[in-house]
CSV table of C-alpha atoms and ligand atoms in Angstrom, one decimal:
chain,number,residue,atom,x,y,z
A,1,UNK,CA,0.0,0.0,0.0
A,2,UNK,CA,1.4,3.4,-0.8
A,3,UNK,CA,1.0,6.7,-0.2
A,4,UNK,CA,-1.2,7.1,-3.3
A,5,UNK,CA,-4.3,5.0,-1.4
A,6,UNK,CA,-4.1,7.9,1.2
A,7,UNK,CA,-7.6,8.7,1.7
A,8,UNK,CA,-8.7,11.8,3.0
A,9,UNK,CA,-10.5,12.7,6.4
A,10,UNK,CA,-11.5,16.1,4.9
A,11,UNK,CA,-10.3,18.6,2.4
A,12,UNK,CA,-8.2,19.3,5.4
A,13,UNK,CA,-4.5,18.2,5.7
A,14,UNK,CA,-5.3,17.3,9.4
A,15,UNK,CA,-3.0,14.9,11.9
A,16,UNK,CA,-5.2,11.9,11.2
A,17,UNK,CA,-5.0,12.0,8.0
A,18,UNK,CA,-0.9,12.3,7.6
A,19,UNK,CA,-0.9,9.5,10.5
A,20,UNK,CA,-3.3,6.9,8.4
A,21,UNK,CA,-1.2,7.7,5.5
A,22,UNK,CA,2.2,7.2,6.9
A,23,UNK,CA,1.3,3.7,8.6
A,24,UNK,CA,-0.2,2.5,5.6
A,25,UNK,CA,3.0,3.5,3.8
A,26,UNK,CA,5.5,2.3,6.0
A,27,UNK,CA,3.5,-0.4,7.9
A,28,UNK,CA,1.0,-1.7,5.6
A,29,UNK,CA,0.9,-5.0,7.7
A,30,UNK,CA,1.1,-3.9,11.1
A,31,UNK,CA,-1.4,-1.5,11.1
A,32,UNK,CA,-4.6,-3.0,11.7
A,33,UNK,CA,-7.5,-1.7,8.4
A,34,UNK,CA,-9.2,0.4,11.4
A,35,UNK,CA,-6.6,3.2,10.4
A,36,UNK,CA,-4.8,2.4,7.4
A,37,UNK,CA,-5.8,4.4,4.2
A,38,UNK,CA,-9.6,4.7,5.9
A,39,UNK,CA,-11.6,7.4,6.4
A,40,UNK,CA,-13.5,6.5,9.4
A,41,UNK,CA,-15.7,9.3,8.8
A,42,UNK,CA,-17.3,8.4,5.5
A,43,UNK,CA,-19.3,5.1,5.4
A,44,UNK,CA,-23.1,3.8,6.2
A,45,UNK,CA,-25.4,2.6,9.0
A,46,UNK,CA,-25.6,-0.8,9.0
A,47,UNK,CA,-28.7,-2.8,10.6
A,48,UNK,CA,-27.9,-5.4,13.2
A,49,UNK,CA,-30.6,-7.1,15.0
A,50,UNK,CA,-27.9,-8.9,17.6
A,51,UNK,CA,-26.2,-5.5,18.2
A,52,UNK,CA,-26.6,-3.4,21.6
A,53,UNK,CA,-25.5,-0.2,22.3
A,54,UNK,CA,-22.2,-0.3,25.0
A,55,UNK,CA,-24.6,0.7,27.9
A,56,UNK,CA,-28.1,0.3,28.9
A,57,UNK,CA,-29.4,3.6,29.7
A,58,UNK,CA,-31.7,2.5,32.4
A,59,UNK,CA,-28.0,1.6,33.7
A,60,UNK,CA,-26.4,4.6,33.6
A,61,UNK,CA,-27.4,6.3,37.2
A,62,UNK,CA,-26.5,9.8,36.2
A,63,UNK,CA,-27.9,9.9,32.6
A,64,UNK,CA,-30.4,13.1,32.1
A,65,UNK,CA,-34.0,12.3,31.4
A,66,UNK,CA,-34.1,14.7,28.6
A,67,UNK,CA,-31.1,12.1,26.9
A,68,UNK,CA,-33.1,9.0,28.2
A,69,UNK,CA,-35.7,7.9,25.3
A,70,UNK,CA,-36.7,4.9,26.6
A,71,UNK,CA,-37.6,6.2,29.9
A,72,UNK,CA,-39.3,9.3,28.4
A,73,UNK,CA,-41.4,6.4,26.0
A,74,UNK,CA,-40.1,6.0,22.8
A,75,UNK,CA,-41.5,2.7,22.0
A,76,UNK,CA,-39.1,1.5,18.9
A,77,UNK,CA,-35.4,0.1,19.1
A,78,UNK,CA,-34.1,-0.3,15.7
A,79,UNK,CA,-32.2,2.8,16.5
A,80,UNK,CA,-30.1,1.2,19.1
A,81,UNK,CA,-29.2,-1.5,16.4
A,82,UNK,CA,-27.2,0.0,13.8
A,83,UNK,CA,-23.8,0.5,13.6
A,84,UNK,CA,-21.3,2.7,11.5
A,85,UNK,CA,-19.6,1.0,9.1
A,86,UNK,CA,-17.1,3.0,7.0
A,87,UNK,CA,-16.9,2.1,3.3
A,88,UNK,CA,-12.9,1.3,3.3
A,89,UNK,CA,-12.4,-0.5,7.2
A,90,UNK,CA,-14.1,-2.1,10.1
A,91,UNK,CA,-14.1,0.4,13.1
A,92,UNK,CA,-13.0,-0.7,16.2
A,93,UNK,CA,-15.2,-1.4,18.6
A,94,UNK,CA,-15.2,0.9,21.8
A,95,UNK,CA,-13.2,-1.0,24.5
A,96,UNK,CA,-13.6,0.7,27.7
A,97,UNK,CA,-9.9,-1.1,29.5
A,98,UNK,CA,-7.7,0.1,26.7
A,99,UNK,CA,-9.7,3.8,26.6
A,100,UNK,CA,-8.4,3.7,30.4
A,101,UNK,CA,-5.1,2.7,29.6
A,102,UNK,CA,-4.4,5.1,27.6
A,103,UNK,CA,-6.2,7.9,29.2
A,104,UNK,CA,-4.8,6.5,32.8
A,105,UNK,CA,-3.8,10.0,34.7
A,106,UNK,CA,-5.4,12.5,32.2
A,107,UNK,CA,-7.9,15.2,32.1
A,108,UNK,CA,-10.0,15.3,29.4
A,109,UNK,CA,-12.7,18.6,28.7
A,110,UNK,CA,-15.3,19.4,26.4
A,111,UNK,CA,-16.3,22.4,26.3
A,112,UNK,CA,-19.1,23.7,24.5
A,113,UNK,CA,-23.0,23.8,24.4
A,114,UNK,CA,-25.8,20.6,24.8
A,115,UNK,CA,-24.1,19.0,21.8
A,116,UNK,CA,-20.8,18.7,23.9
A,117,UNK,CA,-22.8,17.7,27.5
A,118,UNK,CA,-24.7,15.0,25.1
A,119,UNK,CA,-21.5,13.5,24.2
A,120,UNK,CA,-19.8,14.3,27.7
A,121,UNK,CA,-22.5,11.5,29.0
A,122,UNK,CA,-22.8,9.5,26.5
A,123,UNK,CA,-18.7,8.8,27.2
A,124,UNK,CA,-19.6,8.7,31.3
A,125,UNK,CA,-21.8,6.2,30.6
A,126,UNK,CA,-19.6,4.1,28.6
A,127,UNK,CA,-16.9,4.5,30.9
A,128,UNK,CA,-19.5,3.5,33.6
A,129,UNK,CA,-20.1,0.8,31.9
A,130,UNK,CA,-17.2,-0.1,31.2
A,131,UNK,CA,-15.9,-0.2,35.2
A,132,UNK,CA,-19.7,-0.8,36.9
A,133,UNK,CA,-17.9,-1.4,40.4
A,134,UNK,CA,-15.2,1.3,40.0
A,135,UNK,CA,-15.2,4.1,42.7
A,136,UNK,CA,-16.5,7.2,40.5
A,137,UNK,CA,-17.7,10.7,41.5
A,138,UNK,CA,-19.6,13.0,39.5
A,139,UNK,CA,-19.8,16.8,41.3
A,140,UNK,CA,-21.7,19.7,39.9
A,141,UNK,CA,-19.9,23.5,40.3
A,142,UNK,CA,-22.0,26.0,38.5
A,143,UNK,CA,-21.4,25.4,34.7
A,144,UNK,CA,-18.5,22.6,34.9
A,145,UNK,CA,-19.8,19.0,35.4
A,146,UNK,CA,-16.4,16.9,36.6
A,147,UNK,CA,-16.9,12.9,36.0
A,148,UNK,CA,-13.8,11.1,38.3
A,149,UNK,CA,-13.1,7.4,37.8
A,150,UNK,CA,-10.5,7.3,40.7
A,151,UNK,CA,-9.4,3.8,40.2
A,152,UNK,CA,-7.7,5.1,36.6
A,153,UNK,CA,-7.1,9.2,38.0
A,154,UNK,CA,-9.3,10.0,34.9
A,155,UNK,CA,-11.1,13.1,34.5
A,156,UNK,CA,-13.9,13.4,32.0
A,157,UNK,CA,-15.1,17.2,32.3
A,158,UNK,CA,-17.7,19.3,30.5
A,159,UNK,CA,-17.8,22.9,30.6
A,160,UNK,CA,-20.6,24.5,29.4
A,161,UNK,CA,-20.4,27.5,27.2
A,162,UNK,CA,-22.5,28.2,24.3
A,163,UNK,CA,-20.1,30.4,22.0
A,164,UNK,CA,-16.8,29.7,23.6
A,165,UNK,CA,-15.9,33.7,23.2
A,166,UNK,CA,-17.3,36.3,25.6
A,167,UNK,CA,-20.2,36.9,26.6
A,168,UNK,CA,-20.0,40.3,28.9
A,169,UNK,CA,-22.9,42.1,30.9
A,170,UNK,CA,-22.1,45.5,30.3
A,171,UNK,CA,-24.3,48.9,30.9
A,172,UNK,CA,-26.0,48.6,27.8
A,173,UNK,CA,-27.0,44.7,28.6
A,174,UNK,CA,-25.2,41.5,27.5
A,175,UNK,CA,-22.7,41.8,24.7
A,176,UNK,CA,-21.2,38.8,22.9
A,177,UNK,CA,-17.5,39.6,21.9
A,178,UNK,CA,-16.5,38.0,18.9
A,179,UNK,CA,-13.0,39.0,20.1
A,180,UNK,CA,-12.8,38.2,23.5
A,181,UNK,CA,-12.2,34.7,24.7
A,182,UNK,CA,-11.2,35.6,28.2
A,183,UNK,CA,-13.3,31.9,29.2
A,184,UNK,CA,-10.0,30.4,28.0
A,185,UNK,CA,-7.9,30.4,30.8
A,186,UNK,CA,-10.1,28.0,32.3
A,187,UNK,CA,-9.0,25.6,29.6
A,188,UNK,CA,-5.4,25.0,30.1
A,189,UNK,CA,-4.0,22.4,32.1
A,190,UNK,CA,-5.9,19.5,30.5
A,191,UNK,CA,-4.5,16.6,28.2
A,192,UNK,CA,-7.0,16.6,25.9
A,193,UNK,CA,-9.8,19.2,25.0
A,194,UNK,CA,-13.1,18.6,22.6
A,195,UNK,CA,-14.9,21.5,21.5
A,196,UNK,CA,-17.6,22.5,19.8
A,197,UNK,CA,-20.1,25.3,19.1
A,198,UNK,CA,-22.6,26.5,16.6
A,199,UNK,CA,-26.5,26.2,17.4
A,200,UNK,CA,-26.8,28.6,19.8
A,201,UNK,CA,-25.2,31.6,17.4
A,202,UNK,CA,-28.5,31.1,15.3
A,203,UNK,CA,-31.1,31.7,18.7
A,204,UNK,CA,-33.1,34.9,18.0
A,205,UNK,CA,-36.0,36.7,20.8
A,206,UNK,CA,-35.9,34.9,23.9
A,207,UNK,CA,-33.4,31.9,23.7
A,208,UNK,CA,-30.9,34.5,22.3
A,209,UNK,CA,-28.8,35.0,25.5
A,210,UNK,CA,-27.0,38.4,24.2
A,211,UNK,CA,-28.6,41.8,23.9
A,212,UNK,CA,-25.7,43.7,21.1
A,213,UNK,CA,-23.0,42.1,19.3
A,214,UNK,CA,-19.5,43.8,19.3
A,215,UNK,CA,-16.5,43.3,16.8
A,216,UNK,CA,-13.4,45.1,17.2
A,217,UNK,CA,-14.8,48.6,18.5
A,218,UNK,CA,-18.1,48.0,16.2
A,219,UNK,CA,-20.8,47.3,18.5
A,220,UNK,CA,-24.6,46.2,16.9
A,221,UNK,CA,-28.2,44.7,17.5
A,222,UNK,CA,-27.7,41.8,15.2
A,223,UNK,CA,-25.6,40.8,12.4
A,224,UNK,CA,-25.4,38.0,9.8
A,225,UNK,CA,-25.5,34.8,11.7
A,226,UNK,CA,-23.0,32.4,10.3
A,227,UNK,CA,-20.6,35.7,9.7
A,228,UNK,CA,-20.2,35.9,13.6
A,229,UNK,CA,-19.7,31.8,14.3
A,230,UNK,CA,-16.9,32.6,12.0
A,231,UNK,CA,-15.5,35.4,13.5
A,232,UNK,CA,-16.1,33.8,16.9
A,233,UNK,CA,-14.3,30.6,15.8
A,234,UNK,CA,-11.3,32.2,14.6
A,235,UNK,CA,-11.1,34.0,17.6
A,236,UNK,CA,-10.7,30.5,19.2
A,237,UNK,CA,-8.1,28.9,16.4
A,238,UNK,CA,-6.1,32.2,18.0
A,239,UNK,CA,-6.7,31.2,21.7
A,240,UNK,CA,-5.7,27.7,20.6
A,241,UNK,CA,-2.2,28.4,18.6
A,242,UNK,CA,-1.2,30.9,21.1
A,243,UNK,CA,-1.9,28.8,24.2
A,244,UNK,CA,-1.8,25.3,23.4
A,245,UNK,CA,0.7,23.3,23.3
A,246,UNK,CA,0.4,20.2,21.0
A,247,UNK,CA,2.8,17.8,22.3
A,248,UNK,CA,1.2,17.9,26.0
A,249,UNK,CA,-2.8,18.3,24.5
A,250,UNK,CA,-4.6,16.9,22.1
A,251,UNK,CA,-7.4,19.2,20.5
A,252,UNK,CA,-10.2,17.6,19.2
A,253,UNK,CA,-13.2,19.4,17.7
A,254,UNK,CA,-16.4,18.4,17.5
A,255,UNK,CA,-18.0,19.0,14.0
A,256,UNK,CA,-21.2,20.6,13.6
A,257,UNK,CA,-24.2,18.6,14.7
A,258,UNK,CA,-27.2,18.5,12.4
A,259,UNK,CA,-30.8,19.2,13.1
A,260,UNK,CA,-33.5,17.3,11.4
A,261,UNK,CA,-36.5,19.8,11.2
A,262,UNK,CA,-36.6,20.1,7.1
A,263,UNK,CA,-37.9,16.8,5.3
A,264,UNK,CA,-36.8,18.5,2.2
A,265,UNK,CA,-32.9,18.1,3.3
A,266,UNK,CA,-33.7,14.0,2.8
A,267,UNK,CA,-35.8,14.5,0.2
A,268,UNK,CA,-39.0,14.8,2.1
A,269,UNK,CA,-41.8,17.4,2.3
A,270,UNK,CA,-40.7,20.9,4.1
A,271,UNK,CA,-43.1,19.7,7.2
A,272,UNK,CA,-41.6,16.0,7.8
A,273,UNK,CA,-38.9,16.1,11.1
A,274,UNK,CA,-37.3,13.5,12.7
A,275,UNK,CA,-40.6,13.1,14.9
A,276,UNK,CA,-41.9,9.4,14.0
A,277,UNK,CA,-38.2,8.3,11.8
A,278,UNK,CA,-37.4,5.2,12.6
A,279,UNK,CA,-34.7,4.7,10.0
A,280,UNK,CA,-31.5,6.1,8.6
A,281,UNK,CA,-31.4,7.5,5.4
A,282,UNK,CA,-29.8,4.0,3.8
A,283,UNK,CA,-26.7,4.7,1.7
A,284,UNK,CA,-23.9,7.2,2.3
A,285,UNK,CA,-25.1,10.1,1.2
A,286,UNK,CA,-27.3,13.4,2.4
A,287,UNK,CA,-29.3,14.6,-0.3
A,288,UNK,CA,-29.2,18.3,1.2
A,289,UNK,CA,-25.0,18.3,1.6
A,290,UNK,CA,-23.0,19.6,4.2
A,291,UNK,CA,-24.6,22.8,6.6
A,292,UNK,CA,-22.8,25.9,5.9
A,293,UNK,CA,-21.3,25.4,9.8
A,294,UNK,CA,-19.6,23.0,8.7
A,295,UNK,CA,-17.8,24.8,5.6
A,296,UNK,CA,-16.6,27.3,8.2
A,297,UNK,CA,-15.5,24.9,10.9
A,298,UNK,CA,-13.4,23.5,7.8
A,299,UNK,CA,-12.4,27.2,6.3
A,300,UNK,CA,-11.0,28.0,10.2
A,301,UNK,CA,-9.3,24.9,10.9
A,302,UNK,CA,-7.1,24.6,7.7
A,303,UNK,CA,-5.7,28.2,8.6
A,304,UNK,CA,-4.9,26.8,12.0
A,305,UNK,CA,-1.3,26.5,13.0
A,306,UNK,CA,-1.9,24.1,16.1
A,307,UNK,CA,-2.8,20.2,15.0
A,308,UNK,CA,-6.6,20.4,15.4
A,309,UNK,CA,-8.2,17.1,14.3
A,310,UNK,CA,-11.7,17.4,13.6
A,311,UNK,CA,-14.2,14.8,15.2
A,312,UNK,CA,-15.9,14.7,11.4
A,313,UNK,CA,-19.7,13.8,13.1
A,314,UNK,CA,-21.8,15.9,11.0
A,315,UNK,CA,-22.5,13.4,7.7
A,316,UNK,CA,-23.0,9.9,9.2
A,317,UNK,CA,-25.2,12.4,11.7
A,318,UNK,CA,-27.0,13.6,8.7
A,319,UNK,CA,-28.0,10.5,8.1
A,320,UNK,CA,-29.5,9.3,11.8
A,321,UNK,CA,-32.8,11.5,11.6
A,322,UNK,CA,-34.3,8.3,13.7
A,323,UNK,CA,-31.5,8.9,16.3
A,324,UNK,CA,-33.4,11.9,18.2
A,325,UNK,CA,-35.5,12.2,20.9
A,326,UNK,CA,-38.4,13.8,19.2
A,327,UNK,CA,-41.5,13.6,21.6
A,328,UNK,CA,-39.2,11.9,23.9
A,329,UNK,CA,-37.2,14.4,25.4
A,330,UNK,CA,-36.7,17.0,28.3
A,331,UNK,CA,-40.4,18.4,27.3
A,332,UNK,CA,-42.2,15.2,26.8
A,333,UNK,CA,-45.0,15.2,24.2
A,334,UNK,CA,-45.1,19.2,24.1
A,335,UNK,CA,-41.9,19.0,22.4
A,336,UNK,CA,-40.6,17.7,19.4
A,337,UNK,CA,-36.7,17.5,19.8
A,338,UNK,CA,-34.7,17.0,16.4
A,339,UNK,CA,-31.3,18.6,17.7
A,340,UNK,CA,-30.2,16.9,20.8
A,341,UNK,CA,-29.7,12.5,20.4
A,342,UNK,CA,-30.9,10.0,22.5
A,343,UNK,CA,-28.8,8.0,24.8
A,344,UNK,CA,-27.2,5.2,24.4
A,345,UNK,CA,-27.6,6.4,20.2
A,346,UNK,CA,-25.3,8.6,17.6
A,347,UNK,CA,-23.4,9.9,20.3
A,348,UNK,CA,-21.8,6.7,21.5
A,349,UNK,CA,-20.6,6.3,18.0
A,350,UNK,CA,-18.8,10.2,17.9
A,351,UNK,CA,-16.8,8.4,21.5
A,352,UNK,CA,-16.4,5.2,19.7
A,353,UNK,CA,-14.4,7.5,16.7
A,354,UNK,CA,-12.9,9.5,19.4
A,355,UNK,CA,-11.6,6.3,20.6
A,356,UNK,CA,-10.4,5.4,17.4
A,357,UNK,CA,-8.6,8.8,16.8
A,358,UNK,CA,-6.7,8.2,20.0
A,359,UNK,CA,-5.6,4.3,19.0
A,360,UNK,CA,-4.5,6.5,15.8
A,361,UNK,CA,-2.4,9.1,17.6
A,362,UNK,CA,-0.9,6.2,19.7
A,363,UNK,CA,0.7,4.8,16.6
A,364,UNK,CA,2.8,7.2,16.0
B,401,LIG,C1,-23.7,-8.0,14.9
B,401,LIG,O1,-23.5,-7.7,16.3
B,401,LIG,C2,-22.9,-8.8,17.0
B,401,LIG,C3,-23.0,-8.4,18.5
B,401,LIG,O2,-22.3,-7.2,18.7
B,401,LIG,C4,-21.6,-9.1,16.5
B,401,LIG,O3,-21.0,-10.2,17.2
B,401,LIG,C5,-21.6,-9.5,15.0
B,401,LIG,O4,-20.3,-9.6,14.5
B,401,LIG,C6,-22.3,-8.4,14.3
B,401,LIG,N1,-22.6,-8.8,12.9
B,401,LIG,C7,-22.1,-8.1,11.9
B,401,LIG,C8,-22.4,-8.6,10.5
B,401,LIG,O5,-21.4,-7.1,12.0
B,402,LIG,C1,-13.6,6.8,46.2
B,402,LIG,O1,-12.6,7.8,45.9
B,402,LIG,C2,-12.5,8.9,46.7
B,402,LIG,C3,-11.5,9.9,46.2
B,402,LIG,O2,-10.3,9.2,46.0
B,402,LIG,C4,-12.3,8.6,48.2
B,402,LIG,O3,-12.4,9.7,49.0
B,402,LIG,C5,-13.4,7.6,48.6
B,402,LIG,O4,-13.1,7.1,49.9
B,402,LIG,C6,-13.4,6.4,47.7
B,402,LIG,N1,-14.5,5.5,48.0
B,402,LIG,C7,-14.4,4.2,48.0
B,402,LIG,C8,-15.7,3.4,48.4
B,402,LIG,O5,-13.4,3.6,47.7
B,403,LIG,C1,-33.2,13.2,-3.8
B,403,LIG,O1,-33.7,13.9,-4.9
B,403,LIG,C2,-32.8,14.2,-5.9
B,403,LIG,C3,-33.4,15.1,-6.9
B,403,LIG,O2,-34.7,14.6,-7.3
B,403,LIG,C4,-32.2,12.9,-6.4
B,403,LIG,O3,-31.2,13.2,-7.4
B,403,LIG,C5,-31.6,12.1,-5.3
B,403,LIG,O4,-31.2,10.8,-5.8
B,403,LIG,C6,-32.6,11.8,-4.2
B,403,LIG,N1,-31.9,11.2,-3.1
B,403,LIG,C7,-32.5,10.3,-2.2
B,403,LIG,C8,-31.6,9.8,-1.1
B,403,LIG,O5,-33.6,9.9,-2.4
């Protein structure tokens, strides 16, 4: 195998990619076909009727009810029986001993908004799982959620934070700094951070937690949406090249996580959601394409000095419109949820990648 069956994680020339390259060049034979030449991120759900997920949710003591399907009622489970299959490998299955082998003695945050605390305790309750009679403590302190499995000295911590810049209560009311990102310092000192952000930059009237805008000295009531997430997202690429460095952290992020609240994305009428799906979209492709998000995560990444490997969740997410909790979320049957996923679901297969990326890394 040579270095002309490279495949591509993204259009970006990100560490996973050279590292899957460079085994399959130099190590064809050793390297086992979860890495070599594969991208882990493009591939299909496959049905499997023996399949189950790594936990049980009603198993998993801390799991939030607004994550918890089953309890809240859903009454199907082919959506706990597929699996991700990439087109060019088998992935490795999750395996909680080795995660904590590796991880033995490290700190690990994710930092961002629901999309980070769904996969935050989606990995607590693998890792649960995983050790069912190991001495863990969970603690609570205003925004930060700190998971301790004490038997391994691992740390699995979510900080929650919508926009990861600045959000500042000032005379005139709350202003979001697109160049401020004085929430950073709380990130340093960990081995390995995860981040994400993008849905709540699109929250208008009363889930819109900011009152003006400000950019440089420019301070407004509004501005185009997706212009901001950029400007707010290069902010953090600068945070992250000027304070991270790469040999002691890892830095993951999290692509963007899609919605299902347009039929007409897969190919359905403008009023079908995810509400009632019981199915992936078969195949490995999303009729409506990438989100814009996503293009910018991509655009602000590759400009990045700092090794950022991008967790590439958003297409084989694309295709789970059965994976969330609809009428069986936080607001029960008043709600229709089509942003979050249900636990155990599509977030046990973003850790079961994140696993996978750190096997990668290990390689090298
Ligand atoms: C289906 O799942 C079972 C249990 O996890 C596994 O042993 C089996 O290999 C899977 N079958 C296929 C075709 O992947
Ligand atoms: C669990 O770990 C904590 C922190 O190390 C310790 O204080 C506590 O006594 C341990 N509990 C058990 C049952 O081992
Ligand atoms: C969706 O519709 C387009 C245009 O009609 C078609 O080309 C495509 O194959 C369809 N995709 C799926 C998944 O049905």
């Amino acid at each position: 195998m040579g270095i002309g069956s490279c495949s591509f994680v993204s259009s970006l020339p990100l560490a996973l990619v050279l590292v899957s390259c460079l085994n399959g060049a130099i190590d064809a034979k050793a390297a086992p076909p979860e890495v070599s030449g594969c991208n882990i991120f493009q591939g299909s759900w496959v049905y499997n009727d023996s399949y189950r997920p790594p936990y049980d949710s009603a198993t998993c003591p801390f799991l939030e009810t607004e994550f918890d399907c089953q309890k809240n009622g859903r009454p199907d489970h082919p959506y706990l029986r597929y699996t991700w299959k990439p087109s060019a490998c088998e992935l490795l299955r999750f395996d909680g001993e080795d995660f904590a082998r590796r991880m033995k003695g490290k700190k690990i945050l994710f930092v961002g908004d629901s999309l980070s605390l769904n996969q935050w305790q989606s990995l607590t309750c693998m890792l649960h799982a995983s050790f069912p009679s190991s001495n863990y403590t969970l603690n609570r302190a205003g925004d930060v959620s700190t998971f301790d499995i004490h038997d391994y000295g691992i740390s699995v911590v979510l900080s929650r934070n919508a926009f990861l810049v600045d959000v500042v209560k000032e005379k005139i009311g709350r202003v979001l700094k697109l160049d401020s990102i004085v929430n950073g310092n709380a990130w340093k000192g960990y081995d390995m951070l995860i981040f994400n952000t993008w849905h709540w930059w699109l929250h208008t009237g009363r889930k819109q937690p900011w009152d003006y805008i400000q950019q440089g000295e420019t301070i407004r009531k509004d501005m185009d949406r997706l212009v901001a997430f950029k400007e707010g997202l290069t902010t953090w690429s600068k945070w992250v090249d000027s304070n991270i460095d790469p040999a002691t952290t890892t830095v993951i992020f999290q692509g963007i996580s899609p919605t299902h609240y347009n039929g007409k994305e897969w190919n359905e009428s403008s009023t079908t959601t995810c509400d009632g799906q019981t199915q992936p979209i078969s195949g490995s492709k999303y009729p409506a394409g990438p989100p814009p998000p996503a293009t910018v995560v991509n655009e602000v990444l590759g400009k990045m000095a700092t090794e950022v490997t991008l967790l590439d969740i958003t297409k084989l997410s694309q295709l789970r419109k059965d994976g969330h909790p609809s009428a069986f979320g936080s607001e029960g049957h008043q709600g229709n949820d089509c942003s979050h996923w249900c636990l155990a679901g599509v977030p046990d297969t973003w850790n079961q990648l994140l696993y996978t990326i750190l096997v990668n890394r290990g390689r090298r």
